[in-house]
PDB file of C-alpha atoms in Angstrom:
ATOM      1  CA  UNK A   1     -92.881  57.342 -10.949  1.00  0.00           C
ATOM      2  CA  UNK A   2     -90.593  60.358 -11.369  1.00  0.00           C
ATOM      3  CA  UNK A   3     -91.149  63.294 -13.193  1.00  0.00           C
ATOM      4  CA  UNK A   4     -88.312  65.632 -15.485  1.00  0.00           C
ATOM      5  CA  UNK A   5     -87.509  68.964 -14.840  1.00  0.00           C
ATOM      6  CA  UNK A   6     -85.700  71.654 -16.395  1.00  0.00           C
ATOM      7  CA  UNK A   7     -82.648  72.831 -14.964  1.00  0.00           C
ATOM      8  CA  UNK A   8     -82.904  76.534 -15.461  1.00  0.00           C
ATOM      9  CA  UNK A   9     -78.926  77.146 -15.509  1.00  0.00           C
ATOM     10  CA  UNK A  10     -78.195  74.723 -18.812  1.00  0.00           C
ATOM     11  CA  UNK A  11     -81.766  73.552 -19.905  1.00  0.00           C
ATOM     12  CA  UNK A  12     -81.017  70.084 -19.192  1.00  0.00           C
ATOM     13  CA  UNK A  13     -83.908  67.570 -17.916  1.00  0.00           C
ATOM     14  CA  UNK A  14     -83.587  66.295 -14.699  1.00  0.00           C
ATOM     15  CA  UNK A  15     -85.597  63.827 -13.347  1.00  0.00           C
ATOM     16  CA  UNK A  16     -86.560  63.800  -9.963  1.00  0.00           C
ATOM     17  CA  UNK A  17     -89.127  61.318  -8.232  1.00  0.00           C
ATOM     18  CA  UNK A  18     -92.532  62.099  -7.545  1.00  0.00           C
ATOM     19  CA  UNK A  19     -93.058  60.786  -4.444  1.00  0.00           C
ATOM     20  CA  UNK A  20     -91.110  59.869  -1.219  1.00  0.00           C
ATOM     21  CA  UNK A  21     -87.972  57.554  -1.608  1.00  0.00           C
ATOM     22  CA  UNK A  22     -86.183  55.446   0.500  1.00  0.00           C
ATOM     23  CA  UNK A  23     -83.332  58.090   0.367  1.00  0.00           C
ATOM     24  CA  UNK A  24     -85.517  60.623   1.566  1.00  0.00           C
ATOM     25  CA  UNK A  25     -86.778  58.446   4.301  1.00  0.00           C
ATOM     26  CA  UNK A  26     -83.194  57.584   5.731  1.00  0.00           C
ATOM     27  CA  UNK A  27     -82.188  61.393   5.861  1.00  0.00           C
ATOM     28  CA  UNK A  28     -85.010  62.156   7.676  1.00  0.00           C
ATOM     29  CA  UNK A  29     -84.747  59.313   9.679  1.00  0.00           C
ATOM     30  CA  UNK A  30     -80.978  59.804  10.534  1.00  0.00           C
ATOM     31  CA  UNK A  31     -81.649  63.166  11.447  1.00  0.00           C
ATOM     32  CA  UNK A  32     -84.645  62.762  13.789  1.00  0.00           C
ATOM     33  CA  UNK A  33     -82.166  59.936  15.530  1.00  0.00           C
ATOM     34  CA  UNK A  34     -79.160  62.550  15.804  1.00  0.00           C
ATOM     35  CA  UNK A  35     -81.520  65.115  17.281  1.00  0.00           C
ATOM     36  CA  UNK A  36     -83.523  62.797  19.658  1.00  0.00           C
ATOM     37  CA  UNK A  37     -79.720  61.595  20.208  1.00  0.00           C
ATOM     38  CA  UNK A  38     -78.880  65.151  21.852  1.00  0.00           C
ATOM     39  CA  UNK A  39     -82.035  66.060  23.081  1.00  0.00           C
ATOM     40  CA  UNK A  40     -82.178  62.970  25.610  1.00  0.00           C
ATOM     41  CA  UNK A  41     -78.642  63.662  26.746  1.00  0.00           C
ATOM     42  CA  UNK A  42     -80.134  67.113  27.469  1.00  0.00           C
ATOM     43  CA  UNK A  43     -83.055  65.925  29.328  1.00  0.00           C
ATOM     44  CA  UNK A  44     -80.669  63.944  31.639  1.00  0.00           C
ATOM     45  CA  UNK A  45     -78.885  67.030  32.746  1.00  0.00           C
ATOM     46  CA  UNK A  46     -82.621  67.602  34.123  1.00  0.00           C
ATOM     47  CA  UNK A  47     -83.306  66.870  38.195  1.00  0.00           C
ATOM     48  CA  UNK A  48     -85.537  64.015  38.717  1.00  0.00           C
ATOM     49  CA  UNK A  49     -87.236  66.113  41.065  1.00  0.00           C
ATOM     50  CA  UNK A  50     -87.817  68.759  38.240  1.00  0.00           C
ATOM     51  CA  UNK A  51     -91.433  67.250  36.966  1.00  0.00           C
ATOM     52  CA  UNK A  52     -91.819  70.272  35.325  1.00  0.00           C
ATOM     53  CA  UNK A  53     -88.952  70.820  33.344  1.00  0.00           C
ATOM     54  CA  UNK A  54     -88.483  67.182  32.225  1.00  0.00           C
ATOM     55  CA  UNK A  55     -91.966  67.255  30.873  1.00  0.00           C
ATOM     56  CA  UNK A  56     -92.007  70.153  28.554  1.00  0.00           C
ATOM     57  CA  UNK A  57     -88.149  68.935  27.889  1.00  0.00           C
ATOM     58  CA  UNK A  58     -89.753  65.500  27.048  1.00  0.00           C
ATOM     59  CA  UNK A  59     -92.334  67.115  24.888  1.00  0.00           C
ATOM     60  CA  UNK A  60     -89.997  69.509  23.110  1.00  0.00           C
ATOM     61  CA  UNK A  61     -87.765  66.734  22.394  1.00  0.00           C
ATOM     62  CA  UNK A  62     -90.468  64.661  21.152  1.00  0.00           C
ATOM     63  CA  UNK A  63     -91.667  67.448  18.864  1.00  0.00           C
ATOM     64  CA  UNK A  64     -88.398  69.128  17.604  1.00  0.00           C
ATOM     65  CA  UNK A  65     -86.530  65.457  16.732  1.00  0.00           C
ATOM     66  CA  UNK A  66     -88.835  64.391  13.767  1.00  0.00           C
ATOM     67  CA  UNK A  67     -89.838  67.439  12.612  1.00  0.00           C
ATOM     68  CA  UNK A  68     -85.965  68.755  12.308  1.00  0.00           C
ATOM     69  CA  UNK A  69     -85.276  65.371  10.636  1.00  0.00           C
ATOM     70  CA  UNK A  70     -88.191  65.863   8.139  1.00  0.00           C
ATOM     71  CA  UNK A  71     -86.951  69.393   7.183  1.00  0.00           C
ATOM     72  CA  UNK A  72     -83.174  68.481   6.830  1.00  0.00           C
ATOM     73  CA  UNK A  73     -84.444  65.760   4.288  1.00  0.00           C
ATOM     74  CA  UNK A  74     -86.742  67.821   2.205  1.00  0.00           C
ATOM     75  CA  UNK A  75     -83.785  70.818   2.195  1.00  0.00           C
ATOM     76  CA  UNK A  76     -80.871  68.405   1.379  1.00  0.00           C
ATOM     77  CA  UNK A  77     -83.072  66.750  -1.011  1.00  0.00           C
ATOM     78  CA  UNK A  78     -84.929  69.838  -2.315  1.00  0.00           C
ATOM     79  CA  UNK A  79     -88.045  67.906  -2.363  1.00  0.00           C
ATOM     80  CA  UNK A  80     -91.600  69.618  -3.034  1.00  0.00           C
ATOM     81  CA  UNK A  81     -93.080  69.725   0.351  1.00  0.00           C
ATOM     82  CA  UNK A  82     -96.471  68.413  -0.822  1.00  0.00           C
ATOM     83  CA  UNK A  83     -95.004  65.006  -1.733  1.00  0.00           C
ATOM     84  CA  UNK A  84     -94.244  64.712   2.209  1.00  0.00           C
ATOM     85  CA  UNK A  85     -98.331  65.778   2.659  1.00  0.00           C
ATOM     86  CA  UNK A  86     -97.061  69.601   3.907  1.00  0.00           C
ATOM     87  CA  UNK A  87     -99.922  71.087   1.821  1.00  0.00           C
ATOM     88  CA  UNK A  88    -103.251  72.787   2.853  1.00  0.00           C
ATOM     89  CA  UNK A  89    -106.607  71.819   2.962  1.00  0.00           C
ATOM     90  CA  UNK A  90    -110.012  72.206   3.218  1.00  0.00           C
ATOM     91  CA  UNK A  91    -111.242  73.975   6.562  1.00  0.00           C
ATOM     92  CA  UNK A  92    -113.960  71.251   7.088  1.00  0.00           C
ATOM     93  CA  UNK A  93    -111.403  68.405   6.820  1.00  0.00           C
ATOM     94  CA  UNK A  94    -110.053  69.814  10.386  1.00  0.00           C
ATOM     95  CA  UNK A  95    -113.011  69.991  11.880  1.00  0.00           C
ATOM     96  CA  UNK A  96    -113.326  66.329  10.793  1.00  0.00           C
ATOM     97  CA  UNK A  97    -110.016  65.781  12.361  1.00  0.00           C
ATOM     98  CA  UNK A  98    -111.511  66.928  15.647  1.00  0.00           C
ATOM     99  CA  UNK A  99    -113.881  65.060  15.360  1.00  0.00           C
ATOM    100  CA  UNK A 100    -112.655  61.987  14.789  1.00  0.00           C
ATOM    101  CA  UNK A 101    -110.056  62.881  17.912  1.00  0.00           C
ATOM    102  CA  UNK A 102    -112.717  63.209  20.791  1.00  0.00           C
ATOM    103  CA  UNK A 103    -113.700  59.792  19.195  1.00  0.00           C
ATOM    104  CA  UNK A 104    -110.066  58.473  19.886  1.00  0.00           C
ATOM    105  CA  UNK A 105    -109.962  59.793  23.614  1.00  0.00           C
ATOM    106  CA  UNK A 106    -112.512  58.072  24.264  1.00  0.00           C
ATOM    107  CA  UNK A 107    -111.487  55.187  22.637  1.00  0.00           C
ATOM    108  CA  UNK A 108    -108.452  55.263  23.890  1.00  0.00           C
ATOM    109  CA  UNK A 109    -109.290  55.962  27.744  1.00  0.00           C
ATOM    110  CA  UNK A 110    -111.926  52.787  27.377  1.00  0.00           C
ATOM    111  CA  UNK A 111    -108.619  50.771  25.651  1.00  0.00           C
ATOM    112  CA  UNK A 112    -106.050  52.370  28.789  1.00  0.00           C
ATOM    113  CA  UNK A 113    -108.315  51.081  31.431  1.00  0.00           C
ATOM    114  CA  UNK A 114    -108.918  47.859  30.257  1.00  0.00           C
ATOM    115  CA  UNK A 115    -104.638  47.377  29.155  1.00  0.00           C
ATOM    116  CA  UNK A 116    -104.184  49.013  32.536  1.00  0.00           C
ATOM    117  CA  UNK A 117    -106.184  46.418  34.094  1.00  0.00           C
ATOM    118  CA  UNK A 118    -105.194  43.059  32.453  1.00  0.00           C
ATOM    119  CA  UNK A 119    -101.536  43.880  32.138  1.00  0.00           C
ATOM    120  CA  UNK A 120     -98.296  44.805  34.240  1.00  0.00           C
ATOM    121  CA  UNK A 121     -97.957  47.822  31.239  1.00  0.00           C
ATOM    122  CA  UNK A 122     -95.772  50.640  32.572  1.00  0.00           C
ATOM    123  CA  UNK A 123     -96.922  54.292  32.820  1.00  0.00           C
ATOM    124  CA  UNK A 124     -94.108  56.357  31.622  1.00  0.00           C
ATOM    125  CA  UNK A 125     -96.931  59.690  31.714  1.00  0.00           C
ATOM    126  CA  UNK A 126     -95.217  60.959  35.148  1.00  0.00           C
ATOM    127  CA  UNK A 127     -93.288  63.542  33.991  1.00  0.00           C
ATOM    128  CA  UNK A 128     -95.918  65.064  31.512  1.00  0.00           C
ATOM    129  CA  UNK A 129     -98.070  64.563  34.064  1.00  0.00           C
ATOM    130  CA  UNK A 130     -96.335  66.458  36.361  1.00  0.00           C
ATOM    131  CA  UNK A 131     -95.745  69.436  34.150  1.00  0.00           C
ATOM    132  CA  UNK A 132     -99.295  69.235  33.414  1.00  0.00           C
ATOM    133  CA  UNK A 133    -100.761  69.828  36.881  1.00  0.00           C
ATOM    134  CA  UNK A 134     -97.823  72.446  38.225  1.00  0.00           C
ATOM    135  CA  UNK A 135     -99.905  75.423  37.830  1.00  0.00           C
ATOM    136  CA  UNK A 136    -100.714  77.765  35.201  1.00  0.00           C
ATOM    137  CA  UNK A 137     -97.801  78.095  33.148  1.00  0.00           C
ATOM    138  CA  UNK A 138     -96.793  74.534  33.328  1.00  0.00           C
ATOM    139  CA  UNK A 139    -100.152  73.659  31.566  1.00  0.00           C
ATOM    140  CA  UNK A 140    -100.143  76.120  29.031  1.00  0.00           C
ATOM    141  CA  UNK A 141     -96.486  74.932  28.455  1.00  0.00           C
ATOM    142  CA  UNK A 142     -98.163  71.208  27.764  1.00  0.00           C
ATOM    143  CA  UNK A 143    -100.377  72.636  25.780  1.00  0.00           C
ATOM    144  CA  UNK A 144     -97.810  74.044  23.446  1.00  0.00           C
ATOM    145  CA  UNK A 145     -95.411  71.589  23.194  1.00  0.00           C
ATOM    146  CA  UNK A 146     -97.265  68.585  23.829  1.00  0.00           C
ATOM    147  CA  UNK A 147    -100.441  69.489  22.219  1.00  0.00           C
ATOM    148  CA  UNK A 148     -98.946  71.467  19.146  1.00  0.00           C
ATOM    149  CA  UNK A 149     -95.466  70.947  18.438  1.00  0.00           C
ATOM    150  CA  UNK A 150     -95.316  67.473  19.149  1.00  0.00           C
ATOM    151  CA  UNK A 151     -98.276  66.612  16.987  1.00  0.00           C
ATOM    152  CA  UNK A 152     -96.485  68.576  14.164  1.00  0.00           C
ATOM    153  CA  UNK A 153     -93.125  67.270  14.441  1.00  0.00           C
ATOM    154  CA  UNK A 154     -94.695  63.475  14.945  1.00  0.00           C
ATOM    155  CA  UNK A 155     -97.189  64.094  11.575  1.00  0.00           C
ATOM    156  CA  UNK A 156     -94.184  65.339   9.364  1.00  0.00           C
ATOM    157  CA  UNK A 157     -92.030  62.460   9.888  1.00  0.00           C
ATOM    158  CA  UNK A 158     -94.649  59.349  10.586  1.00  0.00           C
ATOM    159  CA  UNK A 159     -97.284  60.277   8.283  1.00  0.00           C
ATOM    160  CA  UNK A 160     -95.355  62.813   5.960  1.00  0.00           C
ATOM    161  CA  UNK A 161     -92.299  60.616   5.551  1.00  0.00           C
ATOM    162  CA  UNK A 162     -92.942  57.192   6.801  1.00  0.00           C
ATOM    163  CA  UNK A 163     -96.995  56.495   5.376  1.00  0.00           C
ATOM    164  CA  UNK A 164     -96.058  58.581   1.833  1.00  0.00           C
ATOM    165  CA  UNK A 165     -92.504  55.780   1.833  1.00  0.00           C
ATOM    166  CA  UNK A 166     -94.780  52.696   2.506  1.00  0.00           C
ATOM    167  CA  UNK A 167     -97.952  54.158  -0.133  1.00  0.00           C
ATOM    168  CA  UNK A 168     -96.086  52.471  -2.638  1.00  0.00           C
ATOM    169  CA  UNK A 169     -96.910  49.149  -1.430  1.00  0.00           C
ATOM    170  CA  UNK A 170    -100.343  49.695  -0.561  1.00  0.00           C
ATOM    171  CA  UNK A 171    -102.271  52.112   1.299  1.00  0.00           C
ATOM    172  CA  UNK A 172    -103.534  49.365   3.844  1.00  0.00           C
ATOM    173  CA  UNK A 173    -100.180  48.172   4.754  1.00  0.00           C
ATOM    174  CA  UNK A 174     -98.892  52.030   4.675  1.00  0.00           C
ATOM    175  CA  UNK A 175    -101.334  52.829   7.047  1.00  0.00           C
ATOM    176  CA  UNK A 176    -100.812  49.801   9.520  1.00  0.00           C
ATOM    177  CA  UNK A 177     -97.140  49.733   8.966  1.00  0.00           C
ATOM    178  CA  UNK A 178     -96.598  53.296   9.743  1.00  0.00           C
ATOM    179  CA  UNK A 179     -99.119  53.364  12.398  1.00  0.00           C
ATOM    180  CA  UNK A 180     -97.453  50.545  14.109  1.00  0.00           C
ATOM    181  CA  UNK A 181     -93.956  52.025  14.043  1.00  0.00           C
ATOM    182  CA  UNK A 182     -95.234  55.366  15.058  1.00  0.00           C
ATOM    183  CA  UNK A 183     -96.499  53.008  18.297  1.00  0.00           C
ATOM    184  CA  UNK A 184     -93.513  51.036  19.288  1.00  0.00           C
ATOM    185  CA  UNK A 185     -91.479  54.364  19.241  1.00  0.00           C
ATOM    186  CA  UNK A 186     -93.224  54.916  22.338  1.00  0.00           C
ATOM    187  CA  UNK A 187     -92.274  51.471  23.500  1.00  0.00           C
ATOM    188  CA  UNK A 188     -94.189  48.771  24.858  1.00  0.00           C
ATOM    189  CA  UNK A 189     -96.422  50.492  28.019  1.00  0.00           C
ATOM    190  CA  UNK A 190     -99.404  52.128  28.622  1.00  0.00           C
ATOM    191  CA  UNK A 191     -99.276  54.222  25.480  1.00  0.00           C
ATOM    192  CA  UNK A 192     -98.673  51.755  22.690  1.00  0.00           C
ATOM    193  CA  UNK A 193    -101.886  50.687  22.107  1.00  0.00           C
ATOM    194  CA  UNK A 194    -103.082  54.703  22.423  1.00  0.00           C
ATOM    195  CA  UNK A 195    -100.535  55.751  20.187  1.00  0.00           C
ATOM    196  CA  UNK A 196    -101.153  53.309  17.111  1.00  0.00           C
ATOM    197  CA  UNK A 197    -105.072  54.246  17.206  1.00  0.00           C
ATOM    198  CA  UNK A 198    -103.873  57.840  17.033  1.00  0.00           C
ATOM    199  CA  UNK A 199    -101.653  56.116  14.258  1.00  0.00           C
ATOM    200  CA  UNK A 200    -103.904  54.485  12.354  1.00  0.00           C
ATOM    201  CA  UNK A 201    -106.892  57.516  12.437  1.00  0.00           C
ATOM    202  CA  UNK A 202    -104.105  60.136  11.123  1.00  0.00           C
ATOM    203  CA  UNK A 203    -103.056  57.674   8.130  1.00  0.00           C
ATOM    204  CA  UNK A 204    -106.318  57.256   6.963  1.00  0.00           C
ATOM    205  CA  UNK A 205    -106.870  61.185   7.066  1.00  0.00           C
ATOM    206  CA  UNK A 206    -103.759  60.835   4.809  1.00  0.00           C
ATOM    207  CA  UNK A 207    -104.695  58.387   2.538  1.00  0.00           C
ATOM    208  CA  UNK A 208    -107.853  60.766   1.819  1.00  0.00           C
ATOM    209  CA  UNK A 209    -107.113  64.306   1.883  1.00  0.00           C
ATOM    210  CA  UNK A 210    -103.313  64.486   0.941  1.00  0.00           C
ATOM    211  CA  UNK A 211    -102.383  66.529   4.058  1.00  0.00           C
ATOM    212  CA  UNK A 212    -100.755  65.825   6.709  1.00  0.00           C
ATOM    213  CA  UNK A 213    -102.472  68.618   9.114  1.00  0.00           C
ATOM    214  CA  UNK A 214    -106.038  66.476   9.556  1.00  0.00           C
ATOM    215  CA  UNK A 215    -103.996  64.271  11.319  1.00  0.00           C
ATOM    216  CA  UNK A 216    -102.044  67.013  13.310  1.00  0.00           C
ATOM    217  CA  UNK A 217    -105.415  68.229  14.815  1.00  0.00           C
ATOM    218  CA  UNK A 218    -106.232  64.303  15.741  1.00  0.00           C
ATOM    219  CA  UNK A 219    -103.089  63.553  17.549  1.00  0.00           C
ATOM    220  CA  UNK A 220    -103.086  67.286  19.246  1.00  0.00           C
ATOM    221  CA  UNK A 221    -106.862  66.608  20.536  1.00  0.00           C
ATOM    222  CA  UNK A 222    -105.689  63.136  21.933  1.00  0.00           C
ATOM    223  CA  UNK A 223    -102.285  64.947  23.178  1.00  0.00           C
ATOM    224  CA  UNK A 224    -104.624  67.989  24.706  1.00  0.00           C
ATOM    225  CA  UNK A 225    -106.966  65.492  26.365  1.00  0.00           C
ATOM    226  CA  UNK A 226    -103.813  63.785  28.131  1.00  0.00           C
ATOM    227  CA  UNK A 227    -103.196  67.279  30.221  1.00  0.00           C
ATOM    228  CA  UNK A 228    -106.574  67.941  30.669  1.00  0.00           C
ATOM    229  CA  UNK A 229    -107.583  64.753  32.103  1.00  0.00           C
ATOM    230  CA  UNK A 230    -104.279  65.088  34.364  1.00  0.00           C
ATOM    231  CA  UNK A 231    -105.353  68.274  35.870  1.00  0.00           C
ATOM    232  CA  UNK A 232    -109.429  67.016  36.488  1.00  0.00           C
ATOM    233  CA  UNK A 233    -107.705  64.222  37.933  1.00  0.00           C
ATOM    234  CA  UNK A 234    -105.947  66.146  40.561  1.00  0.00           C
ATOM    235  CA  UNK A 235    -108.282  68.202  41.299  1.00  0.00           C
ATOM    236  CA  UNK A 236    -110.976  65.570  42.249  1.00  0.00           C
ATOM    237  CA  UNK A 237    -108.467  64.143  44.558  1.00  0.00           C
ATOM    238  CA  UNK A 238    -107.633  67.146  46.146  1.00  0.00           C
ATOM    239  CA  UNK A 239    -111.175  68.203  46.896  1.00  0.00           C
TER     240      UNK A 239
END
């Protein structure tokens, strides 16, 4: 569906489309690559025995990539924000988005354990981690990047870009589809199965509010419980 709009220079009727294309999708997508691109070669100039600096590097990275590459495309494109779910909404829908993340923590420590268990899956969490438990300022550093900006960037580009792309095609297999990609970004470890529950819970927020930012405060209560549980961790194993 597209919809025509006046050009305000010559009166002419454009048409743009009312919804998110496959030409918005590879903007965004080419610019989230380029960034991640520099932002990795960035995080290699890191020590390995920095722990703290590679994980708020990590978690800036992971934040700033997709949500750079989700504002180049709606800039370039000069696409309303709200077709990419950037639009507000109601307070109790967050709360519901809370909600529904303390149920995926859970969910997801259960899943963990039992992956953790059964499998050879790799934990690639050392660095966070790390950065997590340094003191103070490294946590509240996790906090921020890992539990705000990476939600945000993440939500813009796999739910904002990627689930409003696949609606067209059904909201099942948009929510699945995008979920599953937003997974195997994190590859195949400890985390894939964690990440496409957090997937799936922020596309169905999605599919029924219109917003983007129910999801945000699911994946930032899952991403909050990650640093939290880190630092309880080491302090029952220090005492």
């Amino acid at each position: 569906m597209s919809t025509a709009h006046t050009s305000p220079r010559n009166g002419s009727r454009v048409t743009r489309p009312s919804r998110v294309t496959w030409a918005d999708f590879w903007i965004a997508a080419a610019g989230t690559v380029a960034l991640y691109a520099v932002g990795i070669a960035l995080y290699r100039l890191i020590p390995d025995d920095a722990g703290l600096s590679r994980g708020l590097a990590l978690y800036a990275v992971s934040g700033l990539a997709p949500l750079g590459g989700t504002l180049i495309a709606i800039a370039l494109r000069r696409r309303d924000r709200g077709l990419f779910g950037l639009r507000g909404v109601a307070p109790e829908w967050l709360l519901i988005g809370f909600a529904i993340g303390l149920g995926v923590v859970a969910l997801n420590i259960g899943i963990s354990s039992i992956v953790a268990a059964a499998t050879p899956a790799q934990d690639v969490q050392t660095d966070y981690r790390s950065a997590a438990t340094s003191g103070v300022l490294g946590f509240l550093g996790t906090i921020l990047l890992g539990a705000v900006l990476t939600p945000i960037g993440e939500e813009f580009f796999f739910r904002g870009v990627v689930y409003n792309l696949l609606a067209r095609y059904g909201a099942w297999i948009a929510t699945l589809l995008s979920a599953l990609v937003f997974a195997l970004t994190h590859g195949v470890n400890l985390t894939t199965p964690v990440a496409f529950i957090v997937g799936v819970s922020a596309a169905l927020l999605v599919r029924r509010t219109g917003s983007v930012w129910p999801g945000v405060v699911v994946h930032a209560v899952n991403n909050a419980s990650s640093s939290v549980i880190s630092v309880i961790a080491l302090q029952v194993t220090t005492t």
